[in-house]
Amino acid sequence: MENKVSVGLLGLGVVGSGVIKLIENHQEKLAHQLGCSVQVKRVLVRDLDKSRDVTIDESILTTNPDDVLNDPEIDIIVEVMGGIEEAKQHISRAFAAKKHVVSANKDLVALHGPALQNAANRNKCDFYYEASVAGGIPILRGIADGLSSDHIQQVMGIVNGTTNYILTQMDSEGVSYEDALKAAQELGFAESDPTSDVDGLDAARKMAILARLAFSTAVDLEDVEVTGIRGIELEDLQYGYQMGYTMKLIGFANFDDHELEVNVQPTLLAKSHPLAAVKNEFNAVYVYGEAVGETMFYGPGAGSLPTATAIVSDIISVIKNMRLGVTGNQFIEPHFKKELKTPDKRHAQYYVRIYAKDQSGVFSTISSLFHEREISFKRILQAPIMKKEVAEIVFITHHTTLENFQEALENLGGLDTVLEVKSYYKVEGDAIT
Ligand code: NAP
Ligand code: HSE
């Protein structure tokens, strides 16, 4: 192998600039680890005249993808341009030209990751995408290498910084959802169009990638059930707080008896749970393995340099594989056939808030409705009467199946004494109050 490896960058925005800086600043360390230098040779951008967040020799910038993808000296393509179709075409072309690829693109990997991995393998190329999940946290390596000897049963993640920032601000400062979102946009955490963050799609993409690796199953994006945080009311965070819980957007993936459940939903998490301490824009992934027990990986889920660390570590892995002549060996067919759990096999606790008539017998009607479906209550709280003859009641159930809970909820709304089911959320963990 030559004493220099050349890299082509597709994109020079937030992440691409971080990659340039990290490679430049860590030349000595890279040379020591790899026995060669790493050079960024060409960079694809949209606009040659744009001012950049990094000092760069402008002659290496191009708006023509061929200049990067057809350069015979470039061994590794780093895709940090985002989007789906164009990025997919460029990556496919890179594999066809026997170039290795490192990508940060969770949208693309969630949708087309297995097909691209297959193409990489056919061409004896590497395809790494550590930065696509939880930015600077080395969670994919943690699962694929660090825990490869274990049988992973559960993965829970706070994998979207924008929503975690919003919920933390609502919880700790008592600000409304709208005000917290505005603050997140002003601080640059949330996009100007924050739809995929607040509606949970960004987290769903990351959970699909995590679940595939953790459970060696062909999880598709459409297998992930998604509910976002839009419309969450402060009242629910406040009642949760009183009962020992904090609201988080949790990505949940569980695999037992060879059956799978993956979802993203706002969840009231016991304050004693390790993920409850993850605040503001930080991310964390909690992994439960049969042998290892509880583990948690914590850190920045986005940002220029944190995300660049994941990319440059992927570049290092590729170069080490090149040196050993073992590239293109990552792809392993999923070990387990995909079987999704039906609602009668999905167990959880639930929080419900209702408005009911303030009259005798209301509690007993509600509790017998739940009792008929073998659901018992863990906590019940009646708030002060809001207006004449209307009571606000909050309760948390013990574990039940999703099927029983959905039936009970449907019938609850039909009771004469219940004026409105205001909200309901999944509950995780046991609160100590
Ligand atoms: P960004 O700041 O918008 O940068 C995108 C870059 O790609 C820009 O330099 C842009 O060129 C270039 N580009 C986009 N479309 C192009 C096209 N059709 N032709 C040529 N150049 C094109 O995006 P980013 O935040 O760096 O994110 C890049 C990727 O990393 C995305 O997949 C994102 O999901 C992922 N990611 C980002 C973060 C983060 O913290 N930002 C964290 C984890 C993963 P111009 O500069 O000329 O416009
Ligand atoms: N929009 C994402 C977040 C950026 O808020 O976490 C990193 O993927």
Tab-separated table of C-alpha atoms in Angstrom, residues 141-433:
chain	number	residue	atom	x	y	z
A	141	ARG	CA	-19.177	-0.315	16.789
A	142	GLY	CA	-20.260	-0.866	20.383
A	143	ILE	CA	-23.008	-3.188	19.206
A	144	ALA	CA	-21.318	-4.813	16.194
A	145	ASP	CA	-17.918	-5.368	17.847
A	146	GLY	CA	-17.994	-4.662	21.598
A	147	LEU	CA	-21.141	-6.688	22.262
A	148	SER	CA	-20.825	-9.156	19.393
A	149	SER	CA	-20.385	-12.034	21.858
A	150	ASP	CA	-23.659	-11.290	23.653
A	151	HIS	CA	-27.329	-11.799	22.898
A	152	ILE	CA	-28.828	-8.300	22.869
A	153	GLN	CA	-32.420	-8.227	24.108
A	154	GLN	CA	-33.263	-4.561	24.261
A	155	VAL	CA	-32.072	-1.249	22.846
A	156	MET	CA	-33.535	2.030	24.091
A	157	GLY	CA	-32.309	5.301	22.714
A	158	ILE	CA	-32.586	9.029	23.051
A	159	VAL	CA	-31.330	9.456	19.499
A	160	ASN	CA	-32.712	12.851	18.542
A	161	GLY	CA	-31.109	15.893	20.137
A	162	THR	CA	-33.722	18.423	19.016
A	163	THR	CA	-36.643	16.670	20.717
A	164	ASN	CA	-34.603	15.925	23.826
A	165	TYR	CA	-33.739	19.609	24.078
A	166	ILE	CA	-37.414	20.597	23.711
A	167	LEU	CA	-38.641	18.088	26.305
A	168	THR	CA	-35.856	18.995	28.766
A	169	GLN	CA	-36.763	22.679	28.520
A	170	MET	CA	-40.470	21.928	29.008
A	171	ASP	CA	-39.660	19.710	31.996
A	172	SER	CA	-37.077	21.848	33.777
A	173	GLU	CA	-38.123	25.391	32.800
A	174	GLY	CA	-41.867	24.867	32.430
A	175	VAL	CA	-41.903	26.440	28.955
A	176	SER	CA	-44.498	25.426	26.365
A	177	TYR	CA	-43.731	23.094	23.431
A	178	GLU	CA	-43.908	26.024	20.987
A	179	ASP	CA	-41.474	28.194	23.003
A	180	ALA	CA	-39.033	25.303	23.512
A	181	LEU	CA	-39.056	24.538	19.768
A	182	LYS	CA	-38.372	28.202	18.973
A	183	ALA	CA	-35.406	28.219	21.387
A	184	ALA	CA	-34.053	25.003	19.775
A	185	GLN	CA	-34.232	26.665	16.350
A	186	GLU	CA	-32.515	29.833	17.600
A	187	LEU	CA	-29.696	27.746	19.090
A	188	GLY	CA	-29.318	25.849	15.801
A	189	PHE	CA	-30.304	22.396	17.156
A	190	ALA	CA	-33.572	22.196	15.231
A	191	GLU	CA	-33.768	22.630	11.476
A	192	SER	CA	-35.828	25.543	10.114
A	193	ASP	CA	-38.183	22.746	9.038
A	194	PRO	CA	-38.047	20.517	12.128
A	195	THR	CA	-40.716	18.074	10.886
A	196	SER	CA	-38.610	14.930	10.805
A	197	ASP	CA	-37.233	15.670	14.293
A	198	VAL	CA	-40.490	16.521	16.117
A	199	ASP	CA	-42.561	13.901	14.300
A	200	GLY	CA	-40.076	11.192	15.295
A	201	LEU	CA	-38.955	10.176	11.794
A	202	ASP	CA	-35.296	11.054	12.393
A	203	ALA	CA	-35.302	8.862	15.523
A	204	ALA	CA	-37.156	6.086	13.656
A	205	ARG	CA	-34.452	5.973	10.976
A	206	LYS	CA	-31.766	5.619	13.630
A	207	MET	CA	-33.738	2.932	15.489
A	208	ALA	CA	-34.159	0.902	12.273
A	209	ILE	CA	-30.357	0.950	11.791
A	210	LEU	CA	-29.707	0.082	15.452
A	211	ALA	CA	-32.265	-2.744	15.549
A	212	ARG	CA	-30.872	-4.336	12.381
A	213	LEU	CA	-27.422	-4.542	13.905
A	214	ALA	CA	-28.444	-5.417	17.452
A	215	PHE	CA	-30.797	-8.258	16.529
A	216	SER	CA	-29.312	-9.405	13.169
A	217	THR	CA	-32.735	-9.085	11.579
A	218	ALA	CA	-33.820	-7.357	8.357
A	219	VAL	CA	-35.628	-4.442	10.031
A	220	ASP	CA	-37.186	-1.994	7.546
A	221	LEU	CA	-38.033	1.613	8.273
A	222	GLU	CA	-41.737	0.805	7.898
A	223	ASP	CA	-41.471	-1.737	10.738
A	224	VAL	CA	-40.823	1.119	13.163
A	225	GLU	CA	-44.009	2.575	14.679
A	226	VAL	CA	-43.619	6.311	15.175
A	227	THR	CA	-45.306	8.955	17.319
A	228	GLY	CA	-43.630	12.343	17.644
A	229	ILE	CA	-43.739	15.006	20.344
A	230	ARG	CA	-45.978	17.572	18.616
A	231	GLY	CA	-48.840	18.586	20.853
A	232	ILE	CA	-47.391	17.312	24.138
A	233	GLU	CA	-48.904	19.364	26.959
A	234	LEU	CA	-47.055	20.699	29.981
A	235	GLU	CA	-49.710	19.166	32.254
A	236	ASP	CA	-48.548	15.654	31.357
A	237	LEU	CA	-44.927	16.460	32.156
A	238	GLN	CA	-46.012	18.013	35.444
A	239	TYR	CA	-48.178	15.041	36.496
A	240	GLY	CA	-45.377	12.717	35.399
A	241	TYR	CA	-42.917	14.698	37.509
A	242	GLN	CA	-45.178	14.441	40.594
A	243	MET	CA	-45.254	10.676	40.178
A	244	GLY	CA	-41.481	10.280	39.623
A	245	TYR	CA	-41.254	10.281	35.825
A	246	THR	CA	-39.717	12.434	33.117
A	247	MET	CA	-40.964	12.665	29.501
A	248	LYS	CA	-38.512	11.541	26.775
A	249	LEU	CA	-38.840	10.631	23.108
A	250	ILE	CA	-37.684	7.036	23.396
A	251	GLY	CA	-36.710	4.719	20.582
A	252	PHE	CA	-37.496	1.235	21.858
A	253	ALA	CA	-36.412	-2.040	20.279
A	254	ASN	CA	-36.978	-5.397	21.861
A	255	PHE	CA	-36.253	-8.908	20.664
A	256	ASP	CA	-37.371	-11.991	22.533
A	257	ASP	CA	-38.564	-15.432	21.478
A	258	HIS	CA	-37.278	-14.364	18.044
A	259	GLU	CA	-40.020	-11.736	17.834
A	260	LEU	CA	-39.348	-8.084	17.296
A	261	GLU	CA	-40.851	-4.754	18.354
A	262	VAL	CA	-39.413	-1.389	17.304
A	263	ASN	CA	-41.067	1.940	18.002
A	264	VAL	CA	-40.445	5.582	18.738
A	265	GLN	CA	-42.841	7.350	21.075
A	266	PRO	CA	-42.987	9.945	23.856
A	267	THR	CA	-42.569	7.913	27.017
A	268	LEU	CA	-42.783	8.689	30.716
A	269	LEU	CA	-39.501	7.326	31.986
A	270	ALA	CA	-38.857	6.620	35.688
A	271	LYS	CA	-36.355	9.182	36.991
A	272	SER	CA	-34.264	6.244	38.260
A	273	HIS	CA	-33.730	4.952	34.686
A	274	PRO	CA	-30.201	5.694	33.322
A	275	LEU	CA	-31.692	7.456	30.264
A	276	ALA	CA	-33.654	9.896	32.453
A	277	ALA	CA	-30.419	11.773	33.249
A	278	VAL	CA	-29.773	12.538	29.552
A	279	LYS	CA	-30.619	16.213	29.148
A	280	ASN	CA	-30.901	18.848	26.442
A	281	GLU	CA	-29.349	18.044	23.036
A	282	PHE	CA	-27.369	15.033	24.279
A	283	ASN	CA	-28.036	11.510	23.021
A	284	ALA	CA	-27.672	8.150	24.731
A	285	VAL	CA	-28.315	4.539	23.829
A	286	TYR	CA	-29.094	1.970	26.509
A	287	VAL	CA	-28.374	-1.629	25.519
A	288	TYR	CA	-29.414	-4.642	27.558
A	289	GLY	CA	-27.527	-7.831	26.792
A	290	GLU	CA	-28.320	-11.247	28.234
A	291	ALA	CA	-24.768	-11.699	29.556
A	292	VAL	CA	-23.538	-8.137	30.066
A	293	GLY	CA	-26.751	-6.734	31.597
A	294	GLU	CA	-27.217	-2.956	31.408
A	295	THR	CA	-24.863	-0.744	29.374
A	296	MET	CA	-25.244	2.857	28.261
A	297	PHE	CA	-23.438	4.905	25.612
A	298	TYR	CA	-23.719	8.691	26.091
A	299	GLY	CA	-22.515	11.749	24.183
A	300	PRO	CA	-23.160	14.403	21.544
A	301	GLY	CA	-25.582	13.205	18.874
A	302	ALA	CA	-24.663	15.854	16.322
A	303	GLY	CA	-22.321	18.755	15.585
A	304	SER	CA	-19.394	19.285	13.255
A	305	LEU	CA	-16.434	17.810	15.152
A	306	PRO	CA	-18.314	15.148	17.172
A	307	THR	CA	-19.837	13.739	13.966
A	308	ALA	CA	-16.470	14.030	12.200
A	309	THR	CA	-14.866	11.788	14.860
A	310	ALA	CA	-17.211	8.980	13.805
A	311	ILE	CA	-16.400	9.559	10.115
A	312	VAL	CA	-12.630	9.671	10.603
A	313	SER	CA	-12.753	6.546	12.798
A	314	ASP	CA	-14.591	4.826	9.928
A	315	ILE	CA	-11.864	6.007	7.513
A	316	ILE	CA	-9.256	4.510	9.874
A	317	SER	CA	-11.140	1.178	9.918
A	318	VAL	CA	-11.241	1.113	6.114
A	319	ILE	CA	-7.519	1.853	5.806
A	320	LYS	CA	-6.673	-0.863	8.343
A	321	ASN	CA	-8.796	-3.315	6.326
A	322	MET	CA	-7.067	-2.183	3.120
A	323	ARG	CA	-3.679	-2.865	4.707
A	324	LEU	CA	-4.760	-6.335	5.785
A	325	GLY	CA	-6.462	-7.050	2.457
A	326	VAL	CA	-9.783	-7.840	4.148
A	327	THR	CA	-12.115	-5.188	2.787
A	328	GLY	CA	-15.647	-6.144	1.734
A	329	ASN	CA	-16.177	-8.656	4.505
A	330	GLN	CA	-18.657	-6.809	6.711
A	331	PHE	CA	-21.885	-8.026	5.212
A	332	ILE	CA	-23.472	-10.839	7.122
A	333	GLU	CA	-26.914	-12.061	6.068
A	334	PRO	CA	-29.441	-11.437	8.883
A	335	HIS	CA	-29.348	-14.403	11.227
A	336	PHE	CA	-33.008	-14.275	12.254
A	337	LYS	CA	-36.142	-14.194	10.149
A	338	LYS	CA	-38.181	-11.060	10.878
A	339	GLU	CA	-41.301	-11.714	12.974
A	340	LEU	CA	-43.026	-8.633	14.362
A	341	LYS	CA	-44.767	-8.931	17.725
A	342	THR	CA	-48.547	-8.748	17.642
A	343	PRO	CA	-50.290	-6.407	20.163
A	344	ASP	CA	-51.139	-9.324	22.476
A	345	LYS	CA	-47.398	-9.946	22.969
A	346	ARG	CA	-46.312	-6.364	23.562
A	347	HIS	CA	-46.194	-5.526	27.261
A	348	ALA	CA	-45.978	-2.091	28.853
A	349	GLN	CA	-47.325	0.199	31.561
A	350	TYR	CA	-49.431	3.192	30.517
A	351	TYR	CA	-50.271	6.681	31.778
A	352	VAL	CA	-53.745	8.065	31.049
A	353	ARG	CA	-55.197	11.542	31.736
A	354	ILE	CA	-58.955	12.103	31.481
A	355	TYR	CA	-61.629	14.655	32.230
A	356	ALA	CA	-64.543	13.014	34.019
A	357	LYS	CA	-67.760	14.045	35.710
A	358	ASP	CA	-67.053	14.848	39.345
A	359	GLN	CA	-69.576	12.481	40.861
A	360	SER	CA	-69.613	9.359	42.993
A	361	GLY	CA	-68.948	6.040	41.307
A	362	VAL	CA	-66.655	7.391	38.564
A	363	PHE	CA	-63.519	5.670	39.880
A	364	SER	CA	-65.303	2.345	40.317
A	365	THR	CA	-66.732	2.427	36.757
A	366	ILE	CA	-63.295	3.136	35.324
A	367	SER	CA	-61.544	0.561	37.454
A	368	SER	CA	-64.049	-2.184	36.610
A	369	LEU	CA	-63.636	-1.413	32.888
A	370	PHE	CA	-59.878	-1.915	33.234
A	371	HIS	CA	-60.349	-4.885	35.589
A	372	GLU	CA	-62.399	-6.663	32.879
A	373	ARG	CA	-59.235	-6.592	30.758
A	374	GLU	CA	-57.047	-7.689	33.654
A	375	ILE	CA	-55.425	-4.267	33.947
A	376	SER	CA	-54.734	-2.997	37.453
A	377	PHE	CA	-53.734	0.508	38.506
A	378	LYS	CA	-50.368	1.355	39.970
A	379	ARG	CA	-50.991	5.062	40.699
A	380	ILE	CA	-54.131	7.210	40.652
A	381	LEU	CA	-54.187	10.942	41.106
A	382	GLN	CA	-57.177	13.277	41.127
A	383	ALA	CA	-56.297	16.886	40.469
A	384	PRO	CA	-58.241	19.811	41.943
A	385	ILE	CA	-61.536	20.390	40.153
A	386	MET	CA	-60.915	22.641	37.159
A	387	LYS	CA	-64.436	23.861	36.676
A	388	LYS	CA	-67.745	22.960	38.222
A	389	GLU	CA	-68.389	19.227	38.166
A	390	VAL	CA	-65.339	18.342	36.057
A	391	ALA	CA	-62.488	16.345	37.574
A	392	GLU	CA	-59.104	15.696	36.017
A	393	ILE	CA	-57.948	12.159	36.754
A	394	VAL	CA	-54.542	10.690	36.015
A	395	PHE	CA	-53.590	7.066	36.423
A	396	ILE	CA	-50.739	4.695	35.629
A	397	THR	CA	-51.432	1.036	34.953
A	398	HIS	CA	-49.357	-1.990	35.861
A	399	HIS	CA	-47.930	-3.973	32.934
A	400	THR	CA	-50.535	-5.074	30.425
A	401	THR	CA	-50.620	-6.038	26.780
A	402	LEU	CA	-51.023	-3.370	24.111
A	403	GLU	CA	-54.113	-5.245	22.918
A	404	ASN	CA	-55.832	-5.040	26.328
A	405	PHE	CA	-54.832	-1.426	26.807
A	406	GLN	CA	-56.152	-0.352	23.393
A	407	GLU	CA	-59.493	-2.070	24.073
A	408	ALA	CA	-59.805	-0.482	27.518
A	409	LEU	CA	-58.926	2.938	26.118
A	410	GLU	CA	-61.556	2.669	23.406
A	411	ASN	CA	-64.245	1.752	25.917
A	412	LEU	CA	-63.074	4.428	28.374
A	413	GLY	CA	-63.929	7.147	25.844
A	414	GLY	CA	-67.424	5.655	25.527
A	415	LEU	CA	-68.305	5.849	29.251
A	416	ASP	CA	-71.019	8.402	30.180
A	417	THR	CA	-68.938	9.624	33.080
A	418	VAL	CA	-65.808	10.256	30.996
A	419	LEU	CA	-65.937	13.615	29.213
A	420	GLU	CA	-62.609	13.350	27.363
A	421	VAL	CA	-59.505	11.180	27.197
A	422	LYS	CA	-56.919	13.987	27.153
A	423	SER	CA	-53.724	11.966	26.672
A	424	TYR	CA	-52.025	8.627	27.150
A	425	TYR	CA	-48.373	7.611	27.079
A	426	LYS	CA	-46.262	4.540	27.507
A	427	VAL	CA	-44.440	4.330	30.862
A	428	GLU	CA	-41.007	2.736	31.355
A	429	GLY	CA	-39.426	1.745	34.651
A	430	ASP	CA	-40.531	1.951	38.273
A	431	ALA	CA	-40.618	5.390	39.834
A	432	ILE	CA	-39.518	5.834	43.415
A	433	THR	CA	-41.389	8.799	44.909
